[in-house]
Amino acid sequence: MPEYTDLENPKPASETETVETEVFLRKTVEENIYNSRGCAHAPNLEDTPGDRKRQMGCCAQMHAYNWTDTFGDLPSPDPFDLVEVRFKNTHKDFFRLPADTNETFECGDIVAVEGNSGHDIGIICLRGELARIQAKNKGIDPLSPQIKKVYRKARPNDLDKWLETIRIEKETQRRARVIAAELGLDMKINNVEYQGDFTKAIFYYTAEDRVDFRQLIKLYADEFKVRIEMKQIGARQEAGNIGGIGSCGRELCCVTFLHNFTSVSTHAARVQQVSLNPQKLAGQCSKLKCCLNYEYDTYIDLQKNMPDARTPILTEKGRAKCIKTDILNRKMTYVYEDEPNRYIDVDADEAARLIEANRRGETPAGFQTPQPEPEAVQEVNFSNVVGQDDLTRFDKPNKGGRQNRKKKHGGNGGERHERGNGVSPRSDAPKNGSKPTAVQSKPVPVSNKPLPIQSKPVPVQVKPTDNSTPPKKTGDKPTPRPEKRVSKPIGKPILRPKNPDDANAQ
């Protein structure tokens, strides 16, 4: 047996090893190399079949949900002696259970099965009535003599050798790519699968053209000391082996449930009226997405009952042509040639009636489009149940402003004026139960004498201390300054004499 690098416990890199090899080994150690077999960790014989079945997860091709258990205890026919065994990635096959044994086989058991030359190790994924249905779907004859056999359950030495082959598959794939690149072959080694007894290796590759790999097989046999088998796969199978997330946000269909790949053409996109954009229609395998075929048959069936969109309709208002068809809702959109900006949505039955009328030589008045019923507007009354403030509370006038405070605390005829005249709010209340009398203010006498002439006041520069402008004249009310004020440098006040005589005296 040749010596290979242990990927779980790699040795320190020597001077001859390159940096690329170190990075490859480091990445290989970090990933789960047993995930390709549907296991969360290295399989162990001590694990129960139920534990191995739960390790497969619920969103992988290796997982098989036994939906027949939901029917309860049903009368089952004769026991089915075929089981489906999974190997690496999507490699599955049917095998016949041994008849001369007392062992019971369940889903999740690690078994040794018949190989091309020797034996292989796999895990049972289907048995019983579910295996019968799956074999019928795949067209497998249960009585065929070509079906291989299940030898026994795996033993400890079988399991050790099987785990060793799993550990060296990544290093074998890397070395196989290097040899193919040295020969200058236009091919890509995607995966390597060893047989359980370490006597055979299957190399999966992709290539655009035909490749002559006769010399390559000789080099592989000398390098790995096993029998070599080459299998070509497509780009879709490669994407299924690698895995990934699609543009829909879900795991790729070729990884989860899609086993049989059919050809996808652009005609499926045209029928479904999908934009022919290669960047949107292509998947991660650079091919058209497989999901274009999912609803293709439904669109074909519905399109049979739709009128031909290429047939124009002639009415009294003019000639109309179809520019859009909604197959699922059975709607067609027409426009008049004279009014290209006016869109008319009609039912498919109405369009078929007008087309039939044109065939009879009639010219209908126009399209009869159903008028949509007015929707009843339901008034919703919201209640303030959590004590929230009104959103328009800042739009209301300020009730505690300056003018309101004047009216409240004092003014002409206010409460202060009454108190200043010695009349309290309660002084006019009668003590003997009589009605209160109104308080009358004394009239101010008017004099006909002329007012004394006052000298003109001398303007004095007053430094403002608040946000108001200095008064221009005596008795004027100060006008408020604008809120935004430009700061000015403070200078010394200029003192001028009141009259020239005082200036000469100084």
Short mmCIF file of N, CA and C in Angstrom, two decimals, residues 409-427 439 441-442:
data_model
loop_
_atom_site.label_atom_id
_atom_site.label_comp_id
_atom_site.label_asym_id
_atom_site.label_seq_id
_atom_site.Cartn_x
_atom_site.Cartn_y
_atom_site.Cartn_z
N HIS A 409 -52.01 87.46 34.65
CA HIS A 409 -51.43 88.00 35.88
C HIS A 409 -51.64 89.50 36.05
N GLY A 410 -52.11 90.16 35.06
CA GLY A 410 -52.35 91.60 35.28
C GLY A 410 -52.45 92.37 34.00
N GLY A 411 -53.19 93.49 34.03
CA GLY A 411 -53.35 94.31 32.84
C GLY A 411 -54.37 95.38 33.13
N ASN A 412 -54.87 96.02 32.07
CA ASN A 412 -55.90 97.03 32.24
C ASN A 412 -57.20 96.37 32.68
N GLY A 413 -57.68 96.68 33.87
CA GLY A 413 -58.91 96.09 34.36
C GLY A 413 -58.73 94.68 34.86
N GLY A 414 -57.49 94.25 35.10
CA GLY A 414 -57.25 92.88 35.53
C GLY A 414 -57.36 92.75 37.02
N GLU A 415 -56.91 91.60 37.49
CA GLU A 415 -57.01 91.29 38.91
C GLU A 415 -56.11 92.19 39.73
N ARG A 416 -54.92 92.52 39.17
CA ARG A 416 -54.00 93.37 39.93
C ARG A 416 -54.58 94.77 40.11
N HIS A 417 -55.27 95.26 39.06
CA HIS A 417 -55.85 96.59 39.15
C HIS A 417 -56.92 96.64 40.24
N GLU A 418 -57.69 95.58 40.36
CA GLU A 418 -58.71 95.57 41.40
C GLU A 418 -58.06 95.49 42.78
N ARG A 419 -57.02 94.71 42.86
CA ARG A 419 -56.35 94.61 44.15
C ARG A 419 -55.64 95.92 44.51
N GLY A 420 -55.12 96.60 43.46
CA GLY A 420 -54.46 97.88 43.73
C GLY A 420 -55.42 98.94 44.23
N ASN A 421 -56.74 98.87 43.83
CA ASN A 421 -57.73 99.82 44.30
C ASN A 421 -58.31 99.44 45.65
N GLY A 422 -57.76 98.37 46.21
CA GLY A 422 -58.22 97.96 47.54
C GLY A 422 -59.42 97.04 47.51
N VAL A 423 -59.80 96.56 46.32
CA VAL A 423 -60.96 95.67 46.21
C VAL A 423 -60.46 94.28 45.94
N SER A 424 -60.75 93.41 46.81
CA SER A 424 -60.32 92.01 46.64
C SER A 424 -61.38 91.27 45.86
N PRO A 425 -61.06 90.11 45.28
CA PRO A 425 -62.06 89.35 44.51
C PRO A 425 -63.24 88.95 45.35
N ARG A 426 -63.07 88.81 46.66
CA ARG A 426 -64.17 88.35 47.51
C ARG A 426 -64.76 89.51 48.34
N SER A 427 -64.24 90.75 48.18
CA SER A 427 -64.74 91.85 49.03
C SER A 427 -66.15 92.27 48.63
N VAL A 439 -68.94 96.88 40.69
CA VAL A 439 -67.97 97.89 41.09
C VAL A 439 -67.73 98.81 39.92
N SER A 441 -65.76 102.09 38.27
CA SER A 441 -64.54 102.90 38.39
C SER A 441 -64.90 104.38 38.26
N LYS A 442 -64.13 105.23 38.94
CA LYS A 442 -64.36 106.66 38.93
C LYS A 442 -63.95 107.25 37.61
#
